[in-house]
Structures are given as structure tokens and as C-alpha cells.
PDB file of C-alpha atoms in Angstrom:
ATOM      1  CA  MET A   1     -68.082 116.540 -15.741  1.00 50.00           C
ATOM      2  CA  GLY A   2     -70.555 119.364 -16.740  1.00 58.00           C
ATOM      3  CA  LYS A   3     -69.293 121.763 -14.141  1.00 71.00           C
ATOM      4  CA  GLU A   4     -65.598 121.531 -14.666  1.00 81.00           C
ATOM      5  CA  LEU A   5     -63.926 124.775 -15.390  1.00 82.00           C
ATOM      6  CA  TRP A   6     -60.512 123.457 -17.070  1.00 86.00           C
ATOM      7  CA  PRO A   7     -62.082 123.505 -20.641  1.00 90.00           C
ATOM      8  CA  MET A   8     -62.941 127.170 -20.369  1.00 88.00           C
ATOM      9  CA  PHE A   9     -59.469 128.158 -19.126  1.00 88.00           C
ATOM     10  CA  VAL A  10     -57.487 125.823 -21.460  1.00 91.00           C
ATOM     11  CA  PHE A  11     -59.343 126.765 -24.589  1.00 93.00           C
ATOM     12  CA  GLY A  12     -59.974 130.417 -23.629  1.00 91.00           C
ATOM     13  CA  PHE A  13     -56.295 131.190 -22.970  1.00 90.00           C
ATOM     14  CA  SER A  14     -55.304 129.118 -25.958  1.00 92.00           C
ATOM     15  CA  MET A  15     -57.597 131.410 -28.016  1.00 92.00           C
ATOM     16  CA  ALA A  16     -56.108 134.437 -26.550  1.00 89.00           C
ATOM     17  CA  ILE A  17     -52.650 133.183 -27.328  1.00 90.00           C
ATOM     18  CA  ILE A  18     -53.450 132.198 -30.967  1.00 91.00           C
ATOM     19  CA  LEU A  19     -55.287 135.427 -31.647  1.00 86.00           C
ATOM     20  CA  THR A  20     -52.727 137.916 -30.057  1.00 84.00           C
ATOM     21  CA  GLN A  21     -49.347 136.511 -29.205  1.00 86.00           C
ATOM     22  CA  LEU A  22     -48.514 133.667 -31.452  1.00 89.00           C
ATOM     23  CA  TYR A  23     -47.911 135.688 -34.588  1.00 88.00           C
ATOM     24  CA  GLY A  24     -45.555 137.926 -32.671  1.00 88.00           C
ATOM     25  CA  LEU A  25     -42.872 135.205 -32.734  1.00 88.00           C
ATOM     26  CA  PRO A  26     -39.967 135.902 -35.113  1.00 89.00           C
ATOM     27  CA  PHE A  27     -40.246 132.868 -37.138  1.00 89.00           C
ATOM     28  CA  TRP A  28     -43.455 133.865 -38.711  1.00 88.00           C
ATOM     29  CA  LYS A  29     -41.640 136.466 -40.653  1.00 87.00           C
ATOM     30  CA  ASN A  30     -39.582 133.775 -42.518  1.00 90.00           C
ATOM     31  CA  ILE A  31     -42.375 131.472 -43.630  1.00 90.00           C
ATOM     32  CA  PRO A  32     -45.099 132.064 -46.117  1.00 92.00           C
ATOM     33  CA  SER A  33     -48.023 134.011 -45.120  1.00 88.00           C
ATOM     34  CA  TRP A  34     -50.623 131.254 -45.942  1.00 91.00           C
ATOM     35  CA  THR A  35     -49.269 129.147 -43.061  1.00 92.00           C
ATOM     36  CA  ARG A  36     -50.808 131.525 -40.550  1.00 90.00           C
ATOM     37  CA  ALA A  37     -54.078 129.908 -40.960  1.00 92.00           C
ATOM     38  CA  ILE A  38     -52.681 126.581 -39.813  1.00 94.00           C
ATOM     39  CA  PRO A  39     -52.808 127.465 -35.959  1.00 94.00           C
ATOM     40  CA  VAL A  40     -56.269 128.696 -36.310  1.00 94.00           C
ATOM     41  CA  ALA A  41     -57.451 125.637 -38.176  1.00 95.00           C
ATOM     42  CA  VAL A  42     -55.685 123.302 -35.692  1.00 95.00           C
ATOM     43  CA  TYR A  43     -57.172 125.057 -32.724  1.00 95.00           C
ATOM     44  CA  ALA A  44     -60.666 124.963 -34.293  1.00 95.00           C
ATOM     45  CA  ILE A  45     -60.440 121.225 -34.928  1.00 96.00           C
ATOM     46  CA  ILE A  46     -59.110 120.555 -31.325  1.00 95.00           C
ATOM     47  CA  VAL A  47     -61.868 122.685 -29.818  1.00 94.00           C
ATOM     48  CA  VAL A  48     -64.721 120.987 -31.847  1.00 93.00           C
ATOM     49  CA  THR A  49     -63.298 117.473 -31.310  1.00 94.00           C
ATOM     50  CA  SER A  50     -62.885 118.258 -27.574  1.00 92.00           C
ATOM     51  CA  TYR A  51     -66.323 119.748 -27.044  1.00 91.00           C
ATOM     52  CA  SER A  52     -67.851 116.768 -28.661  1.00 89.00           C
ATOM     53  CA  PHE A  53     -66.646 114.815 -25.537  1.00 89.00           C
ATOM     54  CA  ILE A  54     -67.172 117.594 -22.956  1.00 88.00           C
ATOM     55  CA  ARG A  55     -70.818 117.347 -22.014  1.00 87.00           C
ATOM     56  CA  ASP A  56     -72.925 119.782 -19.779  1.00 86.00           C
ATOM     57  CA  VAL A  57     -74.810 118.640 -16.773  1.00 85.00           C
ATOM     58  CA  GLN A  58     -77.569 117.048 -18.782  1.00 87.00           C
ATOM     59  CA  GLY A  59     -74.963 115.121 -20.828  1.00 86.00           C
ATOM     60  CA  ARG A  60     -75.374 117.175 -24.077  1.00 87.00           C
ATOM     61  CA  PRO A  61     -72.292 117.878 -26.354  1.00 88.00           C
ATOM     62  CA  PHE A  62     -71.358 121.308 -27.691  1.00 87.00           C
ATOM     63  CA  THR A  63     -73.560 123.148 -25.215  1.00 88.00           C
ATOM     64  CA  ARG A  64     -70.542 124.449 -23.444  1.00 89.00           C
ATOM     65  CA  LEU A  65     -68.793 125.647 -26.455  1.00 89.00           C
ATOM     66  CA  GLN A  66     -69.660 129.219 -25.806  1.00 90.00           C
ATOM     67  CA  GLU A  67     -67.456 129.214 -22.711  1.00 90.00           C
ATOM     68  CA  ILE A  68     -64.184 129.588 -24.828  1.00 91.00           C
ATOM     69  CA  ILE A  69     -65.000 133.193 -25.642  1.00 91.00           C
ATOM     70  CA  ARG A  70     -65.187 134.164 -21.868  1.00 88.00           C
ATOM     71  CA  ILE A  71     -61.379 134.451 -21.153  1.00 87.00           C
ATOM     72  CA  PRO A  72     -60.637 136.311 -24.315  1.00 89.00           C
ATOM     73  CA  GLY A  73     -63.452 138.484 -23.770  1.00 88.00           C
ATOM     74  CA  ILE A  74     -62.395 139.522 -20.391  1.00 84.00           C
ATOM     75  CA  TYR A  75     -58.839 139.842 -21.656  1.00 82.00           C
ATOM     76  CA  TYR A  76     -59.946 142.323 -24.387  1.00 87.00           C
ATOM     77  CA  LEU A  77     -62.379 144.105 -22.119  1.00 85.00           C
ATOM     78  CA  ILE A  78     -59.779 144.840 -19.628  1.00 81.00           C
ATOM     79  CA  LEU A  79     -57.334 145.923 -22.161  1.00 83.00           C
ATOM     80  CA  LEU A  80     -60.023 148.362 -23.479  1.00 87.00           C
ATOM     81  CA  ILE A  81     -60.712 149.620 -19.951  1.00 83.00           C
ATOM     82  CA  GLY A  82     -57.106 149.968 -19.131  1.00 79.00           C
ATOM     83  CA  TRP A  83     -56.509 151.888 -22.333  1.00 83.00           C
ATOM     84  CA  LEU A  84     -59.393 154.318 -21.609  1.00 86.00           C
ATOM     85  CA  ILE A  85     -58.065 154.819 -18.137  1.00 82.00           C
ATOM     86  CA  ILE A  86     -54.570 155.556 -19.328  1.00 79.00           C
ATOM     87  CA  VAL A  87     -55.830 157.962 -21.993  1.00 83.00           C
ATOM     88  CA  ALA A  88     -58.028 159.760 -19.360  1.00 84.00           C
ATOM     89  CA  ILE A  89     -55.081 160.187 -16.963  1.00 79.00           C
ATOM     90  CA  ALA A  90     -52.680 161.284 -19.852  1.00 78.00           C
ATOM     91  CA  LYS A  91     -55.258 163.894 -20.836  1.00 84.00           C
ATOM     92  CA  LEU A  92     -55.725 165.147 -17.229  1.00 81.00           C
ATOM     93  CA  GLN A  93     -51.794 165.348 -16.996  1.00 75.00           C
ATOM     94  CA  ARG A  94     -51.644 167.241 -20.225  1.00 79.00           C
ATOM     95  CA  ILE A  95     -54.301 169.729 -18.915  1.00 81.00           C
ATOM     96  CA  SER A  96     -52.439 170.055 -15.749  1.00 76.00           C
ATOM     97  CA  ALA A  97     -49.056 170.459 -17.408  1.00 72.00           C
ATOM     98  CA  ALA A  98     -50.538 173.181 -19.905  1.00 73.00           C
ATOM     99  CA  ARG A  99     -51.950 175.141 -16.828  1.00 73.00           C
ATOM    100  CA  SER A 100     -48.626 175.026 -15.167  1.00 68.00           C
ATOM    101  CA  ILE A 101     -46.804 175.984 -18.239  1.00 65.00           C
ATOM    102  CA  SER A 102     -48.858 179.107 -18.785  1.00 63.00           C
ATOM    103  CA  SER A 103     -48.504 180.188 -15.177  1.00 61.00           C
ATOM    104  CA  SER A 104     -44.584 179.627 -14.832  1.00 56.00           C
ATOM    105  CA  LYS A 105     -42.941 180.059 -18.198  1.00 55.00           C
ATOM    106  CA  GLU A 106     -39.808 181.340 -16.577  1.00 50.00           C
ATOM    107  CA  SER A 107     -39.149 178.154 -14.548  1.00 52.00           C
ATOM    108  CA  ILE A 108     -39.491 176.076 -17.637  1.00 49.00           C
ATOM    109  CA  ASN A 109     -36.756 178.110 -19.490  1.00 51.00           C
ATOM    110  CA  LYS A 110     -34.385 177.675 -16.568  1.00 52.00           C
ATOM    111  CA  GLN A 111     -34.986 173.845 -16.533  1.00 51.00           C
ATOM    112  CA  GLU A 112     -34.191 173.377 -20.271  1.00 51.00           C
ATOM    113  CA  SER A 113     -30.683 172.649 -21.082  1.00 48.00           C
ATOM    114  CA  LYS A 114     -28.933 174.291 -23.896  1.00 48.00           C
ATOM    115  CA  GLU A 115     -29.292 171.242 -26.217  1.00 52.00           C
ATOM    116  CA  GLY A 116     -32.883 170.844 -25.272  1.00 57.00           C
ATOM    117  CA  ALA A 117     -32.168 167.000 -24.508  1.00 58.00           C
ATOM    118  CA  PRO A 118     -33.812 165.794 -21.319  1.00 60.00           C
ATOM    119  CA  SER A 119     -31.203 164.702 -18.555  1.00 67.00           C
ATOM    120  CA  PRO A 120     -31.516 161.305 -17.135  1.00 69.00           C
ATOM    121  CA  PRO A 121     -33.549 160.938 -13.971  1.00 68.00           C
ATOM    122  CA  PRO A 122     -31.837 160.964 -10.729  1.00 74.00           C
ATOM    123  CA  ARG A 123     -31.238 157.598  -9.062  1.00 78.00           C
ATOM    124  CA  TRP A 124     -33.835 158.304  -6.194  1.00 78.00           C
ATOM    125  CA  LYS A 125     -36.463 158.678  -8.775  1.00 74.00           C
ATOM    126  CA  GLU A 126     -35.756 155.428 -10.253  1.00 74.00           C
ATOM    127  CA  VAL A 127     -35.767 153.716  -6.848  1.00 80.00           C
ATOM    128  CA  LEU A 128     -38.994 155.433  -6.095  1.00 78.00           C
ATOM    129  CA  VAL A 129     -40.516 153.935  -9.368  1.00 74.00           C
ATOM    130  CA  LEU A 130     -39.473 150.518  -8.334  1.00 77.00           C
ATOM    131  CA  LEU A 131     -40.899 150.904  -4.849  1.00 82.00           C
ATOM    132  CA  GLY A 132     -44.163 152.231  -6.447  1.00 77.00           C
ATOM    133  CA  THR A 133     -44.246 149.190  -8.751  1.00 77.00           C
ATOM    134  CA  VAL A 134     -43.825 146.862  -5.597  1.00 83.00           C
ATOM    135  CA  THR A 135     -46.510 148.828  -3.847  1.00 83.00           C
ATOM    136  CA  THR A 136     -48.909 148.503  -6.728  1.00 80.00           C
ATOM    137  CA  TYR A 137     -48.540 144.635  -6.572  1.00 81.00           C
ATOM    138  CA  ALA A 138     -48.936 144.819  -2.739  1.00 86.00           C
ATOM    139  CA  VAL A 139     -52.024 146.743  -2.915  1.00 83.00           C
ATOM    140  CA  SER A 140     -53.385 144.371  -5.588  1.00 80.00           C
ATOM    141  CA  VAL A 141     -52.580 141.373  -3.404  1.00 84.00           C
ATOM    142  CA  PHE A 142     -53.997 142.979  -0.380  1.00 88.00           C
ATOM    143  CA  LEU A 143     -57.216 143.663  -2.269  1.00 82.00           C
ATOM    144  CA  SER A 144     -57.499 140.042  -3.372  1.00 81.00           C
ATOM    145  CA  TRP A 145     -56.829 139.121   0.398  1.00 85.00           C
ATOM    146  CA  ILE A 146     -59.702 141.365   1.425  1.00 86.00           C
ATOM    147  CA  PHE A 147     -62.084 139.759  -1.084  1.00 80.00           C
ATOM    148  CA  GLU A 148     -61.023 136.385   0.120  1.00 81.00           C
ATOM    149  CA  TYR A 149     -61.360 137.437   3.842  1.00 86.00           C
ATOM    150  CA  ILE A 150     -64.856 138.680   3.559  1.00 87.00           C
ATOM    151  CA  ASP A 151     -65.791 135.645   1.711  1.00 82.00           C
ATOM    152  CA  LEU A 152     -67.305 137.454  -1.136  1.00 76.00           C
ATOM    153  CA  LYS A 153     -70.035 135.100  -2.706  1.00 81.00           C
ATOM    154  CA  VAL A 154     -69.737 136.158  -6.306  1.00 81.00           C
ATOM    155  CA  ASN A 155     -69.582 134.172  -9.593  1.00 82.00           C
ATOM    156  CA  LEU A 156     -65.993 133.364 -10.753  1.00 76.00           C
ATOM    157  CA  ILE A 157     -66.189 135.209 -13.949  1.00 74.00           C
ATOM    158  CA  VAL A 158     -67.459 138.310 -12.137  1.00 81.00           C
ATOM    159  CA  LEU A 159     -64.716 137.978  -9.512  1.00 79.00           C
ATOM    160  CA  THR A 160     -62.162 137.702 -12.172  1.00 77.00           C
ATOM    161  CA  MET A 161     -63.426 140.853 -13.846  1.00 76.00           C
ATOM    162  CA  ILE A 162     -63.402 142.666 -10.502  1.00 80.00           C
ATOM    163  CA  TYR A 163     -59.764 141.625  -9.969  1.00 80.00           C
ATOM    164  CA  CYS A 164     -58.590 142.436 -13.384  1.00 78.00           C
ATOM    165  CA  PHE A 165     -60.417 145.925 -13.423  1.00 79.00           C
ATOM    166  CA  SER A 166     -59.109 146.822  -9.958  1.00 80.00           C
ATOM    167  CA  PHE A 167     -55.488 145.786 -10.846  1.00 80.00           C
ATOM    168  CA  THR A 168     -55.673 147.611 -14.141  1.00 78.00           C
ATOM    169  CA  LEU A 169     -57.016 150.727 -12.393  1.00 80.00           C
ATOM    170  CA  ILE A 170     -54.336 150.691  -9.658  1.00 79.00           C
ATOM    171  CA  SER A 171     -51.637 149.984 -12.183  1.00 77.00           C
ATOM    172  CA  ALA A 172     -52.612 152.710 -14.637  1.00 77.00           C
ATOM    173  CA  VAL A 173     -53.034 155.403 -11.946  1.00 78.00           C
ATOM    174  CA  PHE A 174     -49.751 154.547 -10.044  1.00 76.00           C
ATOM    175  CA  GLY A 175     -47.801 153.816 -13.234  1.00 73.00           C
ATOM    176  CA  SER A 176     -48.777 157.230 -14.782  1.00 73.00           C
ATOM    177  CA  PHE A 177     -47.896 159.261 -11.826  1.00 72.00           C
ATOM    178  CA  LEU A 178     -44.730 157.365 -11.237  1.00 69.00           C
ATOM    179  CA  LEU A 179     -43.611 157.704 -14.899  1.00 68.00           C
ATOM    180  CA  LYS A 180     -44.397 161.365 -14.804  1.00 69.00           C
ATOM    181  CA  MET A 181     -41.883 161.771 -11.929  1.00 66.00           C
ATOM    182  CA  VAL A 182     -39.206 160.080 -14.002  1.00 63.00           C
ATOM    183  CA  ILE A 183     -40.242 161.129 -17.560  1.00 62.00           C
ATOM    184  CA  PRO A 184     -41.694 164.570 -17.573  1.00 57.00           C
ATOM    185  CA  LEU A 185     -44.334 165.353 -20.247  1.00 48.00           C
ATOM    186  CA  GLN A 186     -42.854 166.873 -23.388  1.00 47.00           C
ATOM    187  CA  ARG A 187     -43.368 170.553 -23.188  1.00 47.00           C
ATOM    188  CA  ALA A 188     -43.767 172.649 -26.283  1.00 44.00           C
ATOM    189  CA  ARG A 189     -41.133 175.243 -26.570  1.00 45.00           C
ATOM    190  CA  PRO A 190     -42.219 178.751 -27.223  1.00 50.00           C
ATOM    191  CA  SER A 191     -41.567 179.912 -30.842  1.00 50.00           C
ATOM    192  CA  SER A 192     -38.750 182.347 -31.294  1.00 50.00           C
ATOM    193  CA  SER A 193     -40.539 184.265 -34.068  1.00 48.00           C
TER     194      SER A 193
END
């Protein structure tokens, strides 16, 4: 019983849901704010009670209690890494757009409509974004298959982090470039003064 992984996943994902997603449900707006402590208290009671019965390899209780922070830790670490990647890509795109604006101001003025409102993207660009999304998923599945095929001997937590990081990186890179095709960056208009 000391090597089973289900407690880490059950209580880890439960912690992530309670800390981030539970309070986004609409009914929380209609009940008193003091009730928000109830799910956390119930979760804590269930965890402490459960881990008094969940023993490690030597039969000691509570020694595996630290494992409940692994899933939320990976969850938030990947979120932070993904955010940093997206910010870096957006900054590179802004730098690239600024260079192209300064080198070709005439082409920008021709592209702007009289009202200044952007026109909807053509249908082929929307299809391209959909194909890009499917390709992103396919690349991630292929990467997972490669790791399985070469029989990579890695700890489960490390392998999960590798999968999450690679999927986040692939999604951020593909997503930013695909969205740039459909929704071009906002360009500053030259002042008329």
C-alpha cells in the first residue's frame, strides 16, 4: 500500500480544483462569503483522515502527506512556464512588428480601412488555425509515443513535467503564430498632428 499512486493524484487534483476552479462556479456569488472556507475545511479533514490510513512502505501514517502538493505544484509551475513563454513570444512579435512598421508605413496605411475597424479573417485562415491546432495535438501525441517507444526510464513526476513542458511550449509557439495570422497585432496609428 505504501507505493500506490492514487492518493497523490486524487488529493493533488482535488487540491488544484479547490484552490483554482471551484470558486469560479456561479453559485458562489449568491451565498455568503464565509462559506468559501467550507470546501477547504472539508478537504483538509478528508486528507488528514485518509492519510492516517494511508501508510508508507514501513507502515507509518502521515509520511506521504507531502505528496498532495506535487500535482498542484506541477500544475502551477507549468502555468508559470507557459505564461513566460507566451510573454516572450509576444515581446518578440511586438519587436518584429515594430521593425516592419518602421520599414513599411505605406503598406500599413493601405491596409487600414476608413473606419479603422479590422476586417474579419478570411475562411482559409480560420481553417489553417484549426489544422494548426490539430497538428499541435498530433505533435504532442507523437512526442509522447517517442518517449514510450524508446522506453525512457524516468521518474513519473519528471516524465509528467517533461510532457507538460513540451506540450506547453508547442502550444504556445504554434498558438501565437497561428493567432498572429488570424488576429494581427494592434498597430499604433501615426498621429495626425
